[in-house]
Amino acid sequence: MEYQNILVNIEGSTATITINRPNKLNALNKDTIKDLHGAFKKLEKNKKVRVIIITGSGEKAFVAGADIAEFSGFSKKEGKKLAAKGQEMLFDFVENLSKPVIAAVNGFALGGGLELAMACHFRVASENAKMGLPEVSLGVIPGYGGTQRLPRLVGKGRAMEMIMTAGMIDAQRALDYGLVNHVVPQEGLMGLCTQLADRISNNSPVAIGYAIKAINDCFNNNVNGYATEIEAFGECFGTADFKEGTSAFLEKRKADFPGK
Ligand code: COA
């Protein structure tokens, strides 16, 4: 087996990654992060795959956080390295992937689990999902981007309250906050994510890749997102996808994007 802690299944143009440590509520240990990095990297290169869905195995948890057992004895230096390496290998990596990544939040998404869901391009939750950043209850703060991505998604005041109280919000509140885009009964979760993935897959993968970059740059203080947009918009005009998309429209047929 290629990966020890995750399952990867490709059906049509959609790949599903399932984090598979149900006995530990899919907690993210070092090896799982390594597996996820490897899988995302490989799927990004796979021309057949246009959308990636990530979920947790079992009915209880998406991911219940970073593996507490693994880092409980860490020094300051090791703590810093854990956050830096994790952000680089998984959280920033997913956010900047050129293919859309949908988080199917099927239960607890706590700590690193919510941070992973927030690094995805958008989130769909099942009715039983519970989300929170409980790190301060352990004497630590979120280290996988949670202090940055949560305020962007829900606003500063709500993020402050969620992080300071270390509490959990339910799926309905997450929907009200704009943290997730849809809430559905658990049995309908993967179906809705697949439907969304299919709709996305009808569109130009090259244009989607540029759109992800431009939208991400809206939240990158080091660059001007409008400049990114202008540059990316122009680049689209040199692509086979653009030729196909505009020709198909003018010829009144459905576009078949080559993805170049
Ligand atoms: N790291 C390591 N192990 C974890 C874990 C984590 N983040 N979250 C759950 N587990 C393990 C438990 O230790 C337990 O293992 P065991 O059976 O070998 O003792 C197993 O997963 C099941 O969890 P359990 O706590 O028994 O389930 P529960 O239904 O009683 O409670 C939670 C569910 C999610 C409320 C609880 O597991 C929890 O609070 N987890 C930690 C959440 C957290 O603080 N995450 C942030 C980490 S930075």
CSV table of C-alpha atoms and ligand atoms in Angstrom, one decimal:
chain,number,residue,atom,x,y,z
A,1,MET,CA,0.0,0.0,0.0
A,2,GLU,CA,1.3,3.4,-1.0
A,3,TYR,CA,0.1,5.3,2.1
A,4,GLN,CA,-0.3,4.1,5.6
A,5,ASN,CA,-2.6,6.7,7.0
A,6,ILE,CA,-4.8,7.8,4.1
A,7,LEU,CA,-6.9,6.3,1.3
A,8,VAL,CA,-7.0,7.8,-2.1
A,9,ASN,CA,-9.7,7.0,-4.6
A,10,ILE,CA,-10.1,8.4,-8.1
A,11,GLU,CA,-13.4,8.3,-9.8
A,12,GLY,CA,-13.8,10.1,-13.1
A,13,SER,CA,-12.2,13.5,-12.7
A,14,THR,CA,-12.6,13.6,-8.9
A,15,ALA,CA,-10.1,12.3,-6.3
A,16,THR,CA,-11.1,11.6,-2.8
A,17,ILE,CA,-8.6,11.5,0.0
A,18,THR,CA,-9.8,9.9,3.2
A,19,ILE,CA,-7.7,10.4,6.4
A,20,ASN,CA,-7.8,6.9,7.8
A,21,ARG,CA,-7.0,6.8,11.6
A,22,PRO,CA,-10.5,6.4,12.9
A,23,ASN,CA,-9.3,5.0,16.3
A,24,LYS,CA,-7.5,8.3,16.9
A,25,LEU,CA,-10.3,10.3,15.3
A,26,ASN,CA,-8.0,10.9,12.3
A,27,ALA,CA,-5.6,13.0,14.4
A,28,LEU,CA,-2.8,14.4,12.2
A,29,ASN,CA,0.5,12.9,13.2
A,30,LYS,CA,3.8,13.5,11.3
A,31,ASP,CA,3.3,10.4,9.1
A,32,THR,CA,-0.2,11.4,8.1
A,33,ILE,CA,1.0,14.9,7.1
A,34,LYS,CA,3.7,13.3,5.0
A,35,ASP,CA,1.2,11.0,3.3
A,36,LEU,CA,-1.1,13.9,2.6
A,37,HIS,CA,1.7,16.0,1.2
A,38,GLY,CA,2.7,13.1,-1.1
A,39,ALA,CA,-0.9,12.5,-2.2
A,40,PHE,CA,-1.7,16.1,-3.0
A,41,LYS,CA,1.5,16.5,-4.9
A,42,LYS,CA,0.8,13.4,-7.0
A,43,LEU,CA,-2.9,14.3,-7.6
A,44,GLU,CA,-1.9,17.8,-8.7
A,45,LYS,CA,0.2,16.3,-11.5
A,46,ASN,CA,-2.4,13.8,-12.5
A,47,LYS,CA,-4.1,15.3,-15.6
A,48,LYS,CA,-7.2,13.2,-15.2
A,49,VAL,CA,-7.9,14.7,-11.8
A,50,ARG,CA,-9.7,18.0,-11.7
A,51,VAL,CA,-11.0,18.3,-8.2
A,52,ILE,CA,-9.9,16.8,-4.9
A,53,ILE,CA,-12.2,16.1,-1.9
A,54,ILE,CA,-10.7,15.5,1.5
A,55,THR,CA,-12.6,13.8,4.3
A,56,GLY,CA,-12.1,11.7,7.5
A,57,SER,CA,-12.9,8.0,7.9
A,58,GLY,CA,-15.8,6.9,10.1
A,59,GLU,CA,-18.8,8.9,11.1
A,60,LYS,CA,-17.4,10.8,14.0
A,61,ALA,CA,-14.5,12.9,12.9
A,62,PHE,CA,-13.1,14.8,10.0
A,63,VAL,CA,-9.8,15.3,12.0
A,64,ALA,CA,-9.8,15.8,15.8
A,65,GLY,CA,-6.6,17.9,15.7
A,66,ALA,CA,-2.8,17.5,15.6
A,67,ASP,CA,-1.7,14.3,17.4
A,68,ILE,CA,-1.4,15.5,21.0
A,69,ALA,CA,0.5,12.4,22.0
A,70,GLU,CA,3.2,13.2,19.4
A,71,PHE,CA,4.0,16.7,20.5
A,72,SER,CA,3.3,16.7,24.2
A,73,GLY,CA,7.1,16.5,25.1
A,74,PHE,CA,8.4,19.0,22.5
A,75,SER,CA,10.8,21.8,23.3
A,76,LYS,CA,10.3,25.4,22.0
A,77,LYS,CA,12.5,24.7,19.1
A,78,GLU,CA,10.7,21.5,18.2
A,79,GLY,CA,7.3,23.3,18.5
A,80,LYS,CA,8.4,26.0,16.1
A,81,LYS,CA,9.7,23.4,13.6
A,82,LEU,CA,6.4,21.4,13.9
A,83,ALA,CA,4.3,24.5,13.0
A,84,ALA,CA,6.7,25.7,10.2
A,85,LYS,CA,7.1,22.3,8.6
A,86,GLY,CA,3.4,21.5,8.9
A,87,GLN,CA,2.4,24.8,7.3
A,88,GLU,CA,4.8,24.3,4.5
A,89,MET,CA,4.1,20.7,3.7
A,90,LEU,CA,0.3,20.6,4.1
A,91,PHE,CA,-1.6,23.7,5.0
A,92,ASP,CA,0.0,26.3,2.7
A,93,PHE,CA,0.6,23.6,0.2
A,94,VAL,CA,-3.2,22.8,0.0
A,95,GLU,CA,-4.2,26.4,-0.1
A,96,ASN,CA,-1.9,27.1,-3.0
A,97,LEU,CA,-2.7,23.9,-5.0
A,98,SER,CA,-3.7,24.8,-8.5
A,99,LYS,CA,-6.6,22.2,-8.3
A,100,PRO,CA,-9.7,22.9,-6.2
A,101,VAL,CA,-9.7,21.1,-2.8
A,102,ILE,CA,-13.1,20.7,-1.1
A,103,ALA,CA,-13.2,19.8,2.6
A,104,ALA,CA,-16.1,17.3,3.4
A,105,VAL,CA,-16.3,17.9,7.1
A,106,ASN,CA,-18.0,14.8,8.4
A,107,GLY,CA,-17.7,15.2,12.2
A,108,PHE,CA,-15.2,16.8,14.6
A,109,ALA,CA,-12.9,19.3,12.9
A,110,LEU,CA,-10.8,20.5,15.8
A,111,GLY,CA,-7.4,22.2,16.0
A,112,GLY,CA,-5.3,21.1,13.1
A,113,GLY,CA,-8.5,19.5,11.7
A,114,LEU,CA,-10.3,22.8,11.4
A,115,GLU,CA,-7.0,24.4,10.2
A,116,LEU,CA,-6.8,21.8,7.4
A,117,ALA,CA,-10.5,22.4,6.5
A,118,MET,CA,-9.8,26.1,6.4
A,119,ALA,CA,-6.7,25.6,4.1
A,120,CYS,CA,-9.0,23.9,1.6
A,121,HIS,CA,-10.6,26.1,-1.0
A,122,PHE,CA,-14.1,25.7,0.5
A,123,ARG,CA,-15.9,23.5,3.0
A,124,VAL,CA,-19.1,21.5,3.1
A,125,ALA,CA,-20.3,20.0,6.5
A,126,SER,CA,-22.5,17.3,7.7
A,127,GLU,CA,-25.2,18.2,10.3
A,128,ASN,CA,-23.3,16.4,13.1
A,129,ALA,CA,-20.0,18.4,12.4
A,130,LYS,CA,-18.5,20.3,15.3
A,131,MET,CA,-15.7,22.8,14.7
A,132,GLY,CA,-13.3,24.6,17.0
A,133,LEU,CA,-9.7,25.6,17.8
A,134,PRO,CA,-9.3,24.2,21.3
A,135,GLU,CA,-5.5,24.8,21.5
A,136,VAL,CA,-5.5,27.3,24.4
A,137,SER,CA,-7.1,24.6,26.5
A,138,LEU,CA,-3.9,22.7,26.1
A,139,GLY,CA,-1.7,25.7,26.8
A,140,VAL,CA,-0.7,26.3,23.2
A,141,ILE,CA,-2.1,28.3,20.3
A,142,PRO,CA,-3.2,27.2,16.8
A,143,GLY,CA,0.0,26.6,14.8
A,144,TYR,CA,-1.1,25.4,11.4
A,145,GLY,CA,-2.5,28.8,10.3
A,146,GLY,CA,-5.6,28.9,12.5
A,147,THR,CA,-5.0,32.4,13.9
A,148,GLN,CA,-4.7,33.7,10.3
A,149,ARG,CA,-7.3,31.8,8.4
A,150,LEU,CA,-10.1,31.8,11.0
A,151,PRO,CA,-10.4,35.6,11.3
A,152,ARG,CA,-10.4,35.9,7.5
A,153,LEU,CA,-13.2,33.5,7.2
A,154,VAL,CA,-15.5,34.5,10.1
A,155,GLY,CA,-14.3,37.9,11.2
A,156,LYS,CA,-11.9,39.0,14.0
A,157,GLY,CA,-14.4,39.1,16.9
A,158,ARG,CA,-15.8,35.6,16.2
A,159,ALA,CA,-12.3,34.2,15.7
A,160,MET,CA,-11.1,35.8,19.0
A,161,GLU,CA,-14.1,34.3,20.8
A,162,MET,CA,-13.7,30.8,19.3
A,163,ILE,CA,-10.0,30.7,20.0
A,164,MET,CA,-10.2,32.2,23.5
A,165,THR,CA,-13.0,30.0,24.7
A,166,ALA,CA,-11.6,26.9,23.0
A,167,GLY,CA,-15.2,26.1,22.4
A,168,MET,CA,-16.9,24.2,19.5
A,169,ILE,CA,-19.5,25.5,17.2
A,170,ASP,CA,-22.0,23.3,15.4
A,171,ALA,CA,-22.5,23.0,11.7
A,172,GLN,CA,-25.5,25.4,11.6
A,173,ARG,CA,-23.4,28.1,13.4
A,174,ALA,CA,-20.5,27.4,11.1
A,175,LEU,CA,-22.9,28.0,8.2
A,176,ASP,CA,-24.1,31.3,9.7
A,177,TYR,CA,-20.5,32.4,10.2
A,178,GLY,CA,-19.6,31.6,6.6
A,179,LEU,CA,-17.1,29.0,7.7
A,180,VAL,CA,-18.8,26.3,5.7
A,181,ASN,CA,-20.8,26.8,2.5
A,182,HIS,CA,-23.4,24.1,2.9
A,183,VAL,CA,-24.7,21.8,5.6
A,184,VAL,CA,-26.3,18.5,4.7
A,185,PRO,CA,-27.3,15.2,6.5
A,186,GLN,CA,-24.2,13.0,6.9
A,187,GLU,CA,-25.5,10.5,4.3
A,188,GLY,CA,-25.7,13.3,1.7
A,189,LEU,CA,-22.3,14.8,2.3
A,190,MET,CA,-20.1,13.0,-0.2
A,191,GLY,CA,-22.9,13.2,-2.8
A,192,LEU,CA,-23.1,17.0,-2.6
A,193,CYS,CA,-19.3,17.3,-2.6
A,194,THR,CA,-19.2,15.1,-5.7
A,195,GLN,CA,-21.9,17.1,-7.4
A,196,LEU,CA,-20.0,20.3,-6.7
A,197,ALA,CA,-16.8,18.7,-8.0
A,198,ASP,CA,-18.6,17.6,-11.2
A,199,ARG,CA,-19.8,21.1,-11.8
A,200,ILE,CA,-16.3,22.5,-11.3
A,201,SER,CA,-14.8,19.9,-13.6
A,202,ASN,CA,-17.0,21.2,-16.5
A,203,ASN,CA,-15.0,24.4,-16.4
A,204,SER,CA,-11.5,25.3,-17.5
A,205,PRO,CA,-8.9,23.8,-15.1
A,206,VAL,CA,-6.3,26.3,-16.3
A,207,ALA,CA,-8.7,29.3,-15.6
A,208,ILE,CA,-9.6,27.7,-12.2
A,209,GLY,CA,-5.9,27.5,-11.3
A,210,TYR,CA,-5.4,31.2,-12.1
A,211,ALA,CA,-8.6,32.1,-10.2
A,212,ILE,CA,-7.3,30.2,-7.1
A,213,LYS,CA,-4.1,32.2,-7.2
A,214,ALA,CA,-5.8,35.5,-7.7
A,215,ILE,CA,-8.3,34.9,-4.9
A,216,ASN,CA,-5.5,33.8,-2.5
A,217,ASP,CA,-3.6,36.9,-3.3
A,218,CYS,CA,-6.6,38.9,-2.0
A,219,PHE,CA,-5.3,37.7,1.4
A,220,ASN,CA,-1.6,38.0,0.8
A,221,ASN,CA,-0.3,41.3,2.3
A,222,ASN,CA,2.9,41.0,0.2
A,223,VAL,CA,1.3,41.3,-3.2
A,224,ASN,CA,-1.3,43.4,-4.9
A,225,GLY,CA,-4.2,41.0,-5.7
A,226,TYR,CA,-5.5,43.3,-8.5
A,227,ALA,CA,-2.1,43.1,-10.2
A,228,THR,CA,-2.2,39.3,-9.9
A,229,GLU,CA,-5.7,39.3,-11.4
A,230,ILE,CA,-4.6,41.5,-14.4
A,231,GLU,CA,-1.6,39.2,-15.1
A,232,ALA,CA,-3.6,36.0,-14.8
A,233,PHE,CA,-6.4,37.4,-16.9
A,234,GLY,CA,-3.9,38.1,-19.7
A,235,GLU,CA,-2.3,34.7,-19.4
A,236,CYS,CA,-5.7,33.0,-20.0
A,237,PHE,CA,-5.7,34.5,-23.5
A,238,GLY,CA,-2.8,32.4,-24.5
A,239,THR,CA,-4.3,29.1,-23.4
A,240,ALA,CA,-6.0,26.3,-25.4
A,241,ASP,CA,-8.7,26.3,-22.7
A,242,PHE,CA,-9.6,29.9,-23.7
A,243,LYS,CA,-9.7,29.0,-27.4
A,244,GLU,CA,-12.0,26.0,-26.7
A,245,GLY,CA,-14.2,27.9,-24.2
A,246,THR,CA,-14.9,30.9,-26.5
A,247,SER,CA,-15.2,28.7,-29.7
A,248,ALA,CA,-17.7,26.4,-27.9
A,249,PHE,CA,-19.8,29.4,-26.9
A,250,LEU,CA,-19.8,30.8,-30.4
A,251,GLU,CA,-20.6,27.4,-31.9
A,252,LYS,CA,-23.3,26.8,-29.3
A,253,ARG,CA,-21.8,23.6,-28.0
A,254,LYS,CA,-20.5,22.4,-24.6
A,255,ALA,CA,-16.8,23.1,-24.1
A,256,ASP,CA,-14.4,20.2,-23.8
A,257,PHE,CA,-11.4,21.8,-22.0
A,258,PRO,CA,-8.0,20.3,-22.8
A,259,GLY,CA,-6.6,21.7,-19.5
A,260,LYS,CA,-3.7,23.6,-21.2
B,1,COA,N1,-4.5,13.7,19.3
B,1,COA,C1,-4.3,12.4,19.6
B,1,COA,N2,-5.2,11.5,19.9
B,1,COA,C2,-6.5,11.9,19.8
B,1,COA,C3,-6.8,13.2,19.4
B,1,COA,C4,-5.8,14.1,19.2
B,1,COA,N3,-6.0,15.4,18.8
B,1,COA,N4,-8.2,13.4,19.5
B,1,COA,C5,-8.7,12.2,19.8
B,1,COA,N5,-7.7,11.3,20.0
B,1,COA,C6,-7.8,9.9,20.4
B,1,COA,C7,-8.1,9.7,21.9
B,1,COA,O1,-6.9,9.9,22.7
B,1,COA,C8,-8.7,8.4,21.9
B,1,COA,O2,-7.6,7.4,21.8
B,1,COA,P1,-7.6,6.1,22.8
B,1,COA,O3,-8.9,5.4,22.5
B,1,COA,O4,-6.4,5.4,22.4
B,1,COA,O5,-7.6,6.6,24.2
B,1,COA,C9,-9.4,8.3,20.6
B,1,COA,O6,-8.8,9.3,19.8
B,1,COA,C10,-10.9,8.6,20.7
B,1,COA,O7,-11.1,9.8,21.4
B,1,COA,P2,-12.0,10.1,22.7
B,1,COA,O8,-11.5,11.3,23.3
B,1,COA,O9,-12.0,8.8,23.5
B,1,COA,O10,-13.4,10.3,22.0
B,1,COA,P3,-14.6,11.2,22.6
B,1,COA,O11,-15.8,10.9,21.8
B,1,COA,O12,-14.7,10.9,24.1
B,1,COA,O13,-14.2,12.7,22.5
B,1,COA,C11,-13.2,14.6,21.3
B,1,COA,C12,-14.0,13.3,21.2
B,1,COA,C13,-12.9,15.1,19.9
B,1,COA,C14,-14.1,15.7,22.1
B,1,COA,C15,-11.9,14.4,22.1
B,1,COA,O14,-11.2,13.3,21.5
B,1,COA,C16,-10.9,15.5,22.1
B,1,COA,O15,-11.1,16.5,22.8
B,1,COA,N6,-9.8,15.5,21.3
B,1,COA,C17,-8.8,16.4,21.3
B,1,COA,C18,-9.2,17.7,20.5
B,1,COA,C19,-8.2,18.7,20.5
B,1,COA,O16,-7.8,19.3,21.5
B,1,COA,N7,-7.6,19.0,19.3
B,1,COA,C20,-6.6,20.0,19.2
B,1,COA,C21,-5.2,19.4,19.2
B,1,COA,S1,-4.0,20.7,19.0
